[in-house]
PDB file of C-alpha atoms in Angstrom:
ATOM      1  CA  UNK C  28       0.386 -27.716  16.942  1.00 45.00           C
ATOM      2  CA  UNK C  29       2.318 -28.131  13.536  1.00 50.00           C
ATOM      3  CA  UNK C  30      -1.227 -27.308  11.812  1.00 52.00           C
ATOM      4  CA  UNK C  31      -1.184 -23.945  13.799  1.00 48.00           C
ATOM      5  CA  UNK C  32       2.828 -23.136  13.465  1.00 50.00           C
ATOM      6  CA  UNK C  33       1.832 -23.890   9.512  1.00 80.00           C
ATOM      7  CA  UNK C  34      -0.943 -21.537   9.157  1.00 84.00           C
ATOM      8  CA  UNK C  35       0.908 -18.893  11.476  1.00 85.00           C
ATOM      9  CA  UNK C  36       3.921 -18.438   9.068  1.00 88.00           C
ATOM     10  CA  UNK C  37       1.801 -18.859   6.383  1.00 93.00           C
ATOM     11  CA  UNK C  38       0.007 -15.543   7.566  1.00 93.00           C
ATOM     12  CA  UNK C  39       2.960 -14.024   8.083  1.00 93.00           C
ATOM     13  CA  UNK C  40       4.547 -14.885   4.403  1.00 95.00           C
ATOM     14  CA  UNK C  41       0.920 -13.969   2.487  1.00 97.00           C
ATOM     15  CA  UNK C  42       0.829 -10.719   4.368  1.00 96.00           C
ATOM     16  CA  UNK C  43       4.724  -9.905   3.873  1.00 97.00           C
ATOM     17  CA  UNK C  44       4.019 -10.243  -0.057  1.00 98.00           C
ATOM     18  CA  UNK C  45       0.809  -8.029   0.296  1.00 98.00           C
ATOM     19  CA  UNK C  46       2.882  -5.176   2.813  1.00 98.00           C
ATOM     20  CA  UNK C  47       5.353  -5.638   0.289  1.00 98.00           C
ATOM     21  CA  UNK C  48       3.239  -4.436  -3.102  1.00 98.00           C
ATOM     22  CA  UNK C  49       1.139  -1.923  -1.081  1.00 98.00           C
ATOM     23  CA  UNK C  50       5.030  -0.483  -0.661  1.00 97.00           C
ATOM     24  CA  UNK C  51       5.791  -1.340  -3.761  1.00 97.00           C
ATOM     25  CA  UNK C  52       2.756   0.816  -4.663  1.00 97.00           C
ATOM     26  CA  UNK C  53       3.612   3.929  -2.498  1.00 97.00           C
ATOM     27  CA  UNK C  54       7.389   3.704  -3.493  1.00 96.00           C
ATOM     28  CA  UNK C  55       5.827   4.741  -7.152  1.00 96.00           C
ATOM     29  CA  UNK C  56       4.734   7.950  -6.331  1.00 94.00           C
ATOM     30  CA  UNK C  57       7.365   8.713  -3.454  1.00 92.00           C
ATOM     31  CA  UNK C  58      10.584   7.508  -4.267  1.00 92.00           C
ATOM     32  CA  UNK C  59      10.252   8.505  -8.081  1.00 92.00           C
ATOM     33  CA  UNK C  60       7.838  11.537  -8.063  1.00 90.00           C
ATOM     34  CA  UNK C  61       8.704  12.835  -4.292  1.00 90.00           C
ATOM     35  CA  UNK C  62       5.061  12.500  -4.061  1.00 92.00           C
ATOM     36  CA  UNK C  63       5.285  11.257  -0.558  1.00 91.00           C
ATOM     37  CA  UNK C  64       1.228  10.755   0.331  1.00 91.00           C
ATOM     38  CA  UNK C  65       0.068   9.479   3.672  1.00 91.00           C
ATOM     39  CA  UNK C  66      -3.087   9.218   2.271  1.00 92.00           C
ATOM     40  CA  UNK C  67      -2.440   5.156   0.917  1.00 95.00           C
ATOM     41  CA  UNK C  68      -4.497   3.443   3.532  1.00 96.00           C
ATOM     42  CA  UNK C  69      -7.600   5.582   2.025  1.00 96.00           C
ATOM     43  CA  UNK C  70      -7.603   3.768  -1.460  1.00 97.00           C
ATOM     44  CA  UNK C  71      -6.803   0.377   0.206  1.00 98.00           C
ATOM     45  CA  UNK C  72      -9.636   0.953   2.481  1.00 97.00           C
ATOM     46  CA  UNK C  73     -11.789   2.226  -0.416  1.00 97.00           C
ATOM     47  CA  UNK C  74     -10.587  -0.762  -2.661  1.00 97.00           C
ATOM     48  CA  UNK C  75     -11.779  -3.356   0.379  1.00 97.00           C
ATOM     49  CA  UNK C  76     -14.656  -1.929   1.075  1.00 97.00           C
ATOM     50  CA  UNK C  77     -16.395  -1.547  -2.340  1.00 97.00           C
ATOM     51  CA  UNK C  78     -15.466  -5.244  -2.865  1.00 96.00           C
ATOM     52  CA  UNK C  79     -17.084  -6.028   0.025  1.00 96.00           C
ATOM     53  CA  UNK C  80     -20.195  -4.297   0.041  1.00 96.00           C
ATOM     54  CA  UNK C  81     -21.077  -5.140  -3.662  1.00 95.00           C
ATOM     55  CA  UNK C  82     -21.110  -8.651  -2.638  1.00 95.00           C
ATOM     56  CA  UNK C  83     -22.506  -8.778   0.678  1.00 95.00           C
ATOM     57  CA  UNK C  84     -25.118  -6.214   0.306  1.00 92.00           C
ATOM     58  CA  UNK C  85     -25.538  -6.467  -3.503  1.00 92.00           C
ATOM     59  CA  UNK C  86     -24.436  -9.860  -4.326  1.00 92.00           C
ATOM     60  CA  UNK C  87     -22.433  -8.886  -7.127  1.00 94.00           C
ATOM     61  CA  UNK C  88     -18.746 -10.881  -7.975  1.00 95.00           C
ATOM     62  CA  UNK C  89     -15.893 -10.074  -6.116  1.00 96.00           C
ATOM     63  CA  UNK C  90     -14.358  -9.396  -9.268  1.00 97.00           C
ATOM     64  CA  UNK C  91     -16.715  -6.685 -10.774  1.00 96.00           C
ATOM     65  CA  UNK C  92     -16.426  -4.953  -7.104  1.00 96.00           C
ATOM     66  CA  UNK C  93     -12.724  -5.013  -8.020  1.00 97.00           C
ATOM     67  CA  UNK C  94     -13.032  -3.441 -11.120  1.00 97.00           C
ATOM     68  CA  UNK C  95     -15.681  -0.764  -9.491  1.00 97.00           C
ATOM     69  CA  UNK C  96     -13.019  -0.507  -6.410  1.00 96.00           C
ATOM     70  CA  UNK C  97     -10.126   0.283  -9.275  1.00 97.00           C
ATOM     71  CA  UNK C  98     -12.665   3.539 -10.948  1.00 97.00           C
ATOM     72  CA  UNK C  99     -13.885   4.533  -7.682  1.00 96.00           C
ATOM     73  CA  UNK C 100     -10.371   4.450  -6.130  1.00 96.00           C
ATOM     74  CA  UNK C 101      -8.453   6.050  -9.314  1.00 96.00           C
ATOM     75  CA  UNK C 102     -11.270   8.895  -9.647  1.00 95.00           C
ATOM     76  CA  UNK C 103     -10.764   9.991  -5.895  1.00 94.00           C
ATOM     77  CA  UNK C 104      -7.351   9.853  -6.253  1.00 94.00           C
ATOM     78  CA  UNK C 105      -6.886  12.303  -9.012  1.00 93.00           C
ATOM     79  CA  UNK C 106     -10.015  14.629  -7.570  1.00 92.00           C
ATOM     80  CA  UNK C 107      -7.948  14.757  -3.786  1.00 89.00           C
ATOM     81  CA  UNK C 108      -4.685  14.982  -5.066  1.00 88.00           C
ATOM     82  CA  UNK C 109      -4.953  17.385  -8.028  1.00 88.00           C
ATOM     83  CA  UNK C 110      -5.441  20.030  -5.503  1.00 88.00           C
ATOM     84  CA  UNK C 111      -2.686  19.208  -3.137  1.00 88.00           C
ATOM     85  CA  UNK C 112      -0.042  18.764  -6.194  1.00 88.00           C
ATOM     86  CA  UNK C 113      -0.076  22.903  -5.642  1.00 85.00           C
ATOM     87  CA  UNK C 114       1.704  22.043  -2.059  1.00 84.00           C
ATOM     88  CA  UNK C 115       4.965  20.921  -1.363  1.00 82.00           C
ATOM     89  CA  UNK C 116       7.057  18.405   1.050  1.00 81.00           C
ATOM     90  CA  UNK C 117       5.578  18.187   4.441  1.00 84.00           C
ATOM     91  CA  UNK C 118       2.145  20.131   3.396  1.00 89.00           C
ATOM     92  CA  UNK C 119       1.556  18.021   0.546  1.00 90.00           C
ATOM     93  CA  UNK C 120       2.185  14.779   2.652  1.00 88.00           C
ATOM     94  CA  UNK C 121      -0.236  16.307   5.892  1.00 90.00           C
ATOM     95  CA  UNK C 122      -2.851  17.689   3.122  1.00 91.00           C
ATOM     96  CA  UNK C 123      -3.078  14.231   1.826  1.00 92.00           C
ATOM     97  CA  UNK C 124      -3.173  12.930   5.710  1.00 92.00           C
ATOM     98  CA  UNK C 125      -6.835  14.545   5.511  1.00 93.00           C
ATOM     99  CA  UNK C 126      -7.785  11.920   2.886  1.00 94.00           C
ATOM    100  CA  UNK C 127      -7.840   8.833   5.270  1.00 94.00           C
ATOM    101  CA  UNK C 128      -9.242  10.017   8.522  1.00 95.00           C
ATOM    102  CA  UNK C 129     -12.623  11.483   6.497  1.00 95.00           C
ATOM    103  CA  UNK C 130     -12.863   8.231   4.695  1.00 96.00           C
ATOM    104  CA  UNK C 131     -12.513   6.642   8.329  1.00 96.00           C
ATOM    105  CA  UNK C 132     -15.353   8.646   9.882  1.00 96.00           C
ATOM    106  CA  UNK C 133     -17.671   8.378   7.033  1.00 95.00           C
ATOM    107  CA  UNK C 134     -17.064   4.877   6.517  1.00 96.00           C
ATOM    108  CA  UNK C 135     -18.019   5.138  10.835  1.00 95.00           C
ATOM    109  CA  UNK C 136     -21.209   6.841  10.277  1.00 95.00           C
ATOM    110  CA  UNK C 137     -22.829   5.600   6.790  1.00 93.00           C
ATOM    111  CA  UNK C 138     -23.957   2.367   9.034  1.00 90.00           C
ATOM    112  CA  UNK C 139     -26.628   1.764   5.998  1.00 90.00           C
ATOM    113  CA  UNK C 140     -24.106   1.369   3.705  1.00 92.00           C
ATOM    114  CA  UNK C 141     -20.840   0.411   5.343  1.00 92.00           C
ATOM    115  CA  UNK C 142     -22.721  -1.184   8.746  1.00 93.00           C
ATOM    116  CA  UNK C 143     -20.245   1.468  10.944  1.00 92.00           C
ATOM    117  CA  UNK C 144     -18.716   0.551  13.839  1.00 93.00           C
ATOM    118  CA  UNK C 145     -19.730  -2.724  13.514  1.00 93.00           C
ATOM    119  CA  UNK C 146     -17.833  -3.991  10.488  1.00 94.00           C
ATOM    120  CA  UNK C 147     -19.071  -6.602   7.468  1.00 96.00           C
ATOM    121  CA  UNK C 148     -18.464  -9.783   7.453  1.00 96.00           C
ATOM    122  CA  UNK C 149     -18.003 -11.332   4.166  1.00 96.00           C
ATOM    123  CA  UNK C 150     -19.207 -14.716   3.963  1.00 95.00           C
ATOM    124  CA  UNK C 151     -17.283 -18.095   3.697  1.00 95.00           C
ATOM    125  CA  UNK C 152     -17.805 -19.325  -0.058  1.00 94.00           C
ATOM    126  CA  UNK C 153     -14.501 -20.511  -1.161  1.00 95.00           C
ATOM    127  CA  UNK C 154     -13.799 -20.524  -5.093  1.00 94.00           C
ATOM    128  CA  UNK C 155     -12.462 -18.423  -7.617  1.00 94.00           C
ATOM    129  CA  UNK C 156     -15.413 -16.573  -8.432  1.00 94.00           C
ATOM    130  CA  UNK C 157     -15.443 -15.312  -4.904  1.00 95.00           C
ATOM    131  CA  UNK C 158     -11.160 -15.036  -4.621  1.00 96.00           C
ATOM    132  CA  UNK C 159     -11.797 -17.176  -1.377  1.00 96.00           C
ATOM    133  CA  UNK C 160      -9.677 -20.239  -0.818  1.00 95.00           C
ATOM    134  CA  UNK C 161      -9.788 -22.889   2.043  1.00 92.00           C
ATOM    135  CA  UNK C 162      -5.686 -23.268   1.715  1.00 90.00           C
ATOM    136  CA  UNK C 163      -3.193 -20.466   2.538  1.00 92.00           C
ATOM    137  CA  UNK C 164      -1.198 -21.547   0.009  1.00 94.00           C
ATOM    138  CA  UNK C 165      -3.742 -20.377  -2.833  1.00 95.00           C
ATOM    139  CA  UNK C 166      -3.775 -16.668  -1.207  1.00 97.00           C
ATOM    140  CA  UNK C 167       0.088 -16.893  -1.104  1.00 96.00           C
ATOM    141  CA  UNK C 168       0.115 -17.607  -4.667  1.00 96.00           C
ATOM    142  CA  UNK C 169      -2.272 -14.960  -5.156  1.00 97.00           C
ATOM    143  CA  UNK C 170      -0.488 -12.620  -2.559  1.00 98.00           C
ATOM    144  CA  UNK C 171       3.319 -13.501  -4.250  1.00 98.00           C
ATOM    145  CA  UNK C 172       1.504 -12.415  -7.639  1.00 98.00           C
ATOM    146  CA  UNK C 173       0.311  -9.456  -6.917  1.00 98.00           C
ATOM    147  CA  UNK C 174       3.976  -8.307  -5.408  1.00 98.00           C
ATOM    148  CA  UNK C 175       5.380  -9.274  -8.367  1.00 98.00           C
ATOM    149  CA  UNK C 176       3.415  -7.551 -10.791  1.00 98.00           C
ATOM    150  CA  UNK C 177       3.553  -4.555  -8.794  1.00 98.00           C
ATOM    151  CA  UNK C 178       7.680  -5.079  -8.937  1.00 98.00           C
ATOM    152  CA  UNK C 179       7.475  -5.545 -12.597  1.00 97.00           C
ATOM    153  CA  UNK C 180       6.221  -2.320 -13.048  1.00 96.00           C
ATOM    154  CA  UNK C 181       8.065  -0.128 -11.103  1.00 95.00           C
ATOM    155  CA  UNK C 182      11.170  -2.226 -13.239  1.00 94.00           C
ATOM    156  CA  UNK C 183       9.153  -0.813 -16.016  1.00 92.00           C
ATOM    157  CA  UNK C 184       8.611   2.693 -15.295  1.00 90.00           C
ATOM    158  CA  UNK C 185      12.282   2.568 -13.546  1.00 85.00           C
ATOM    159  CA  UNK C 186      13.902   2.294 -16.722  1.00 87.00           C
ATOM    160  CA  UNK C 187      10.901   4.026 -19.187  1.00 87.00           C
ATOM    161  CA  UNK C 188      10.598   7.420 -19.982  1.00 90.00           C
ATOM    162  CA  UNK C 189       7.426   7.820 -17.402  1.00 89.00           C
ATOM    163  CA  UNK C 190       9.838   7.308 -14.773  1.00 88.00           C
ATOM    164  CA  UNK C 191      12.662   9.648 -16.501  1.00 91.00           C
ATOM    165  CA  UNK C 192      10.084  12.298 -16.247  1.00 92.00           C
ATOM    166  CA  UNK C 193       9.055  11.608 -12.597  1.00 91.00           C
ATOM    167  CA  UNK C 194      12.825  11.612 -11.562  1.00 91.00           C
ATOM    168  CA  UNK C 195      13.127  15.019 -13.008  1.00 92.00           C
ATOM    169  CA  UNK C 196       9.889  15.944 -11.457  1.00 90.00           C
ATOM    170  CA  UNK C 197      10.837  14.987  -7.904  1.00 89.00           C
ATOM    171  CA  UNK C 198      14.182  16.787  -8.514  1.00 87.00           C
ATOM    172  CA  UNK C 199      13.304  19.978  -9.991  1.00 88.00           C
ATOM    173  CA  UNK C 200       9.990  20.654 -10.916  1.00 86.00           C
ATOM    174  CA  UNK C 201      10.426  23.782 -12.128  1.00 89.00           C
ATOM    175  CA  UNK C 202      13.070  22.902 -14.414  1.00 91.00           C
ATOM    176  CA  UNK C 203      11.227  20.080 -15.692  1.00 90.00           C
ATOM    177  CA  UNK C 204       8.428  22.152 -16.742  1.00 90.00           C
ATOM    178  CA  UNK C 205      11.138  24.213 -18.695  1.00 90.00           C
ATOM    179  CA  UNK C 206      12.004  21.182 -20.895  1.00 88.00           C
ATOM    180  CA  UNK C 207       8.735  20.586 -22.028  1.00 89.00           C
ATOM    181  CA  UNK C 208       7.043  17.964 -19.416  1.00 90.00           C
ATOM    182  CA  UNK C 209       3.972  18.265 -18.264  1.00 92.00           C
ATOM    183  CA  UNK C 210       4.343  17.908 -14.811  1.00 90.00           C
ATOM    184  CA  UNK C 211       0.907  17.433 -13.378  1.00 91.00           C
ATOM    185  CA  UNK C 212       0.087  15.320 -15.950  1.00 93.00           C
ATOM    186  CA  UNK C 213       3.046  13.083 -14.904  1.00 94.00           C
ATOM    187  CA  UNK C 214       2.190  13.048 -11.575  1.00 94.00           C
ATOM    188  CA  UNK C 215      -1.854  12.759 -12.322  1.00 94.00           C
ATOM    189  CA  UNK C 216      -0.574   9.441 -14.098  1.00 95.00           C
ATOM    190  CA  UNK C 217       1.689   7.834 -10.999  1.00 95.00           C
ATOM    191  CA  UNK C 218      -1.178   8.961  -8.746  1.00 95.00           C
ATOM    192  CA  UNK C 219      -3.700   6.430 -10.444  1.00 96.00           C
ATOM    193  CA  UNK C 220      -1.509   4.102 -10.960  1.00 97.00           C
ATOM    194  CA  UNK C 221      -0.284   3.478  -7.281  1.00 97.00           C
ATOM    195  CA  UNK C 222      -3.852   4.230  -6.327  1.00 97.00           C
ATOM    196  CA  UNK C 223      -4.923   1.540  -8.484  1.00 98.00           C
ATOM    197  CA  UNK C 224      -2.357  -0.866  -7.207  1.00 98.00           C
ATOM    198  CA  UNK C 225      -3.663   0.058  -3.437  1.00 98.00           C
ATOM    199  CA  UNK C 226      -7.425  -0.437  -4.429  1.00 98.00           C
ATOM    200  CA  UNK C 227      -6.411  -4.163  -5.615  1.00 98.00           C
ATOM    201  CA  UNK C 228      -4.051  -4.934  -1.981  1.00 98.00           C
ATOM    202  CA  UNK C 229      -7.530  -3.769  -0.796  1.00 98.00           C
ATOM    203  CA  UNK C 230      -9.682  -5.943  -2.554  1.00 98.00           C
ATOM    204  CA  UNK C 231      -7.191  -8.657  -1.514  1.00 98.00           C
ATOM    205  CA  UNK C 232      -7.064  -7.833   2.403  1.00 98.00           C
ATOM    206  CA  UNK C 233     -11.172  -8.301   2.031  1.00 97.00           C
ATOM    207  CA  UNK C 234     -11.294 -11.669   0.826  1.00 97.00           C
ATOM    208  CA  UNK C 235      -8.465 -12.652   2.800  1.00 97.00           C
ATOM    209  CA  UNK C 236      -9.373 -11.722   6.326  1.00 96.00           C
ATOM    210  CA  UNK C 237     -12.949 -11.872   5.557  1.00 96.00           C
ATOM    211  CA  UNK C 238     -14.240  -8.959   7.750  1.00 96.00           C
ATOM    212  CA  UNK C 239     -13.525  -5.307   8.009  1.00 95.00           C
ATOM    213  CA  UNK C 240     -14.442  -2.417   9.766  1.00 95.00           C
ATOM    214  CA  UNK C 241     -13.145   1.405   9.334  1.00 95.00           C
ATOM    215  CA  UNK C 242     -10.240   1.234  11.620  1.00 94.00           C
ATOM    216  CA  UNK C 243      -8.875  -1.772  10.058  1.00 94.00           C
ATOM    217  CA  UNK C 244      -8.461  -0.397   6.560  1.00 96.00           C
ATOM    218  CA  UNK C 245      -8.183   3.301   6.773  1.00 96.00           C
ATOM    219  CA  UNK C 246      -6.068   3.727   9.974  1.00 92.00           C
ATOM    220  CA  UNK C 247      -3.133   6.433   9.589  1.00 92.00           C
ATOM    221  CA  UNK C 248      -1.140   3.314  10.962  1.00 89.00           C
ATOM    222  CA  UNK C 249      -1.268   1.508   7.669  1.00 92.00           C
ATOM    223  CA  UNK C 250      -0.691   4.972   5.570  1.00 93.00           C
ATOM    224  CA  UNK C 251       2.471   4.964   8.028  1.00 89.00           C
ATOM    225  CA  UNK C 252       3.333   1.375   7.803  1.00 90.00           C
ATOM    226  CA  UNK C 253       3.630   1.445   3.774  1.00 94.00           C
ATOM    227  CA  UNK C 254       5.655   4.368   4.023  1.00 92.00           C
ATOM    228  CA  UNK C 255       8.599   2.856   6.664  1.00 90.00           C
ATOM    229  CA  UNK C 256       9.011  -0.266   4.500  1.00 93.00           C
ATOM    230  CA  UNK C 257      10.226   1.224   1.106  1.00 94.00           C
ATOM    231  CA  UNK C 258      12.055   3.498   3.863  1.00 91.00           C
ATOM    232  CA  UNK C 259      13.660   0.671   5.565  1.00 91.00           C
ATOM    233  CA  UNK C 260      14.322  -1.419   2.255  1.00 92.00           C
ATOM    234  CA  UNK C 261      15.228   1.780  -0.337  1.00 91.00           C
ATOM    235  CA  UNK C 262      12.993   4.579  -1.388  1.00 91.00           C
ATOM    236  CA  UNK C 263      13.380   4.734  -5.576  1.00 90.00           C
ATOM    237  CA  UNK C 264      14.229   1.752  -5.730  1.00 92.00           C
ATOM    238  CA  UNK C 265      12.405  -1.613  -7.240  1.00 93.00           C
ATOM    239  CA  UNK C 266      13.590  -4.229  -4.667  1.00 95.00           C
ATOM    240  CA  UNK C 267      13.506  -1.661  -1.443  1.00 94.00           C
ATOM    241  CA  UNK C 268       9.766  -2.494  -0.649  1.00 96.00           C
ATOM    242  CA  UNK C 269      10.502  -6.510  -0.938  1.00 97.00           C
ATOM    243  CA  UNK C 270      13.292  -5.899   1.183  1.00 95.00           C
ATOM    244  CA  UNK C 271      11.498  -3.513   3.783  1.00 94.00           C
ATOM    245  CA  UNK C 272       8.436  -6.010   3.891  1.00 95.00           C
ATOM    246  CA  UNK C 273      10.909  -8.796   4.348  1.00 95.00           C
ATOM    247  CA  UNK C 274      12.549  -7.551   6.667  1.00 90.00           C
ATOM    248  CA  UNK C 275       9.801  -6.125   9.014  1.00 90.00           C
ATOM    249  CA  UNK C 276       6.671  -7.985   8.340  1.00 90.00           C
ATOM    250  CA  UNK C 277       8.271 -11.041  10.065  1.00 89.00           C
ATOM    251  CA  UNK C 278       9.583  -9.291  12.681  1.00 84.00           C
ATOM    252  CA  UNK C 279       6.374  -7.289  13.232  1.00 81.00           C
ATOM    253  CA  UNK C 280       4.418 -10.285  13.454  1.00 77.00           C
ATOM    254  CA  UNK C 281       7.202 -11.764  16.049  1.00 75.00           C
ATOM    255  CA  UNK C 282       6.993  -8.717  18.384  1.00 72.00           C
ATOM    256  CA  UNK C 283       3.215  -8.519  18.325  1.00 72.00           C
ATOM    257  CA  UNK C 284       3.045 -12.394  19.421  1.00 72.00           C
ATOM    258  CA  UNK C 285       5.774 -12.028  21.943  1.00 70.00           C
ATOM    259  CA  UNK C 286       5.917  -8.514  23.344  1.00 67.00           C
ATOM    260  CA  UNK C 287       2.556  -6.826  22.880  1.00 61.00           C
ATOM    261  CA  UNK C 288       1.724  -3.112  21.447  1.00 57.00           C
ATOM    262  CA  UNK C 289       4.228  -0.721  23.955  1.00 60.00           C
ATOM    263  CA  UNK C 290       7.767  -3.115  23.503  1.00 63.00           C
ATOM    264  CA  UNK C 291       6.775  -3.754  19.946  1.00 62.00           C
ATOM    265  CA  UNK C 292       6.522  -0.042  18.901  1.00 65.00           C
ATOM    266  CA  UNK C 293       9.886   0.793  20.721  1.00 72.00           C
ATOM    267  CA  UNK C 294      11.515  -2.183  18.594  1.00 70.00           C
ATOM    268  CA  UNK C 295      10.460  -1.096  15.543  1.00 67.00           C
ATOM    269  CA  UNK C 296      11.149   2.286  16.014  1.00 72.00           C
ATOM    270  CA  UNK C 297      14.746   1.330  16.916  1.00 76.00           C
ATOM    271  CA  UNK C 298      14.746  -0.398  13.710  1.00 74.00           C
ATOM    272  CA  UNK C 299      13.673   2.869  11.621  1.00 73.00           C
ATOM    273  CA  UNK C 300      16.247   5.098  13.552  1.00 76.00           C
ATOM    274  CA  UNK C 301      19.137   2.444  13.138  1.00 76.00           C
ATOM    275  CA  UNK C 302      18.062   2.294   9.474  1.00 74.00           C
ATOM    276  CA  UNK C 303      17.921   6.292   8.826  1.00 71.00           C
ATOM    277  CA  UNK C 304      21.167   6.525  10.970  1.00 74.00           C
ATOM    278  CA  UNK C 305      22.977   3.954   9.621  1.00 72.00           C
ATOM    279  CA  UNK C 306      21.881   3.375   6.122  1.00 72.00           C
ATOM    280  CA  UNK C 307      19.952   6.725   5.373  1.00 70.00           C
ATOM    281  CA  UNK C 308      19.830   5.341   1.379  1.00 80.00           C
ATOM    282  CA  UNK C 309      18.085   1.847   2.828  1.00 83.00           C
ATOM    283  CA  UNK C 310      19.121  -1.575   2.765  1.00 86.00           C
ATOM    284  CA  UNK C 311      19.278  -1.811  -1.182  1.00 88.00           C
ATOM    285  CA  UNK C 312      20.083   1.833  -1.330  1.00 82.00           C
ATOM    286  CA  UNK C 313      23.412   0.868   1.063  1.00 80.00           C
ATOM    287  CA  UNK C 314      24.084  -2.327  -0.534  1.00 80.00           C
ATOM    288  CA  UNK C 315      24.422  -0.911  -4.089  1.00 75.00           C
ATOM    289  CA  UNK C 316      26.754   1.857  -2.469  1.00 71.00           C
ATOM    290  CA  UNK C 317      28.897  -0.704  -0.988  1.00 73.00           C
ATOM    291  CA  UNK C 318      29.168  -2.531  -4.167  1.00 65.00           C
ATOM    292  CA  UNK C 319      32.574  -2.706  -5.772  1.00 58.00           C
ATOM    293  CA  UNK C 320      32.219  -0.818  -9.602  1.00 52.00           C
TER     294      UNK C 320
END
């Protein structure tokens, strides 16, 4: 029993540090560029998938599927989103909605390549040339990592000039153009970056859970999911996706143990109109607007 309590809040910590940098990911492009995609759960799926199919149909390292993942992931992103840049709000966030579900239903009917419905199951070979690990510890490690280099560099672009020019960008785009930046350049950049970041919370997912299939990796759900937790914890800012991931991952995993799919949803819902009611800026978004000056 304490084995099983271990592992289960082990699960839940490795996967609040992975929901947290896939946040920390989307929070790039959203909460500095206003870039606000629902297309995420397409290069995490992408990322996961070419990982896994280079090794179990190829038998190439985890790690050079990784790196093929990161290209293949980066190059979609700037050939799907250059186009929708054109579009604003609400039709740039449905246009990129498109992204996902035709990954989803080709990913469905390639069975040669992707084995369909059916899924792949990546085999059991624990070490670090495969980034499989007996312990849960080593994936939290790995997991914990990964958040915070995706924290580091949203401080980074927070407080650099990239992020200066996204800000301005987000706020006035027309405006910004006037002053000399380059707007779709700027944007081109964030794109690849958080697209990157997605493809590698991808790669990790694979050779955590050890078996995907399309639903699992390109579902809208997970676009949606990403989205809520910088929402929850503070859009445009660094520590809003920790906090968001904190916050809910837990109590997501609590509710689906306890209360099932319909109670669950209704929860968490409640949780994302008490948030936008009550602290429309988020929790970090609030808390710095409380602070004393």
């Amino acid at each position: 029993m304490s084995a099983f309590f271990n592992d289960y809040y082990l699960n839940i910590a490795v996967m609040t540090c992975l929901w947290a940098a896939l946040s920390g990911a989307w929070n790039l492009m959203a909460g500095y560029g206003g870039l606000v995609s629902l297309g995420q759960s397409a290069f995490f799926g992408i990322g996961a998938y070419v990982t896994a199919i280079a090794f179990t149909r190829y038998g190439v390292s985890p790690w050079l599927g990784l790196i093929a993942g990161i290209f293949i992931t980066t190059g979609l992103a700037v050939a799907i989103s250059w186009p929708c840049f054109r579009l604003r709000g609400a039709f740039f966030s449905l246009a990129t909605l498109v992204f996902p579900i035709a990954m989803e239903i080709v990913a469905n009917n390639w069975s040669d390549l992707t084995r369909g419905p059916s899924g792949i199951a990546i085999p059991f070979q624990p070490g670090i040339s495969t980034f499989i690990f007996s312990s849960r510890w080593a994936y939290l490690v790995a997991a914990f990592a990964l958040m915070m280099t995706v924290y580091a560099i949203t401080r980074w672009m927070h407080r650099g000039r990239l992020g200066l020019y996204l800000i301005a960008v987000r706020d006035d785009e027309a405006t910004a153009a006037s002053m000399g930046i380059k707007t779709v350049k700027v944007k081109l950049i964030v794109t690849m970056i958080s697209a990157a970041l997605t493809a590698v919370g991808g790669f990790f997912y694979a050779q955590y859970i050890l078996f995907l299939d399309p639903p699992s990796v390109f579902s809208i759900n997970i676009s949606v999911q990403i989205a809520l937790l910088s929402i929850i914890g503070g859009l445009g800012t660094p520590l809003g996706p920790i906090v968001g991931s904190l916050v809910m991952t837990p109590l997501d995993g609590v509710l689906s143990q306890f209360f099932g799919g319909g109670p669950r949803l209704l929860i968490y819902g409640a949780v994302l109109l008490g948030t936008v009611l009550l602290a429309p800026r988020g929790i970090v978004g609030t808390l710095k607007a409380w602070r004393p000056t």
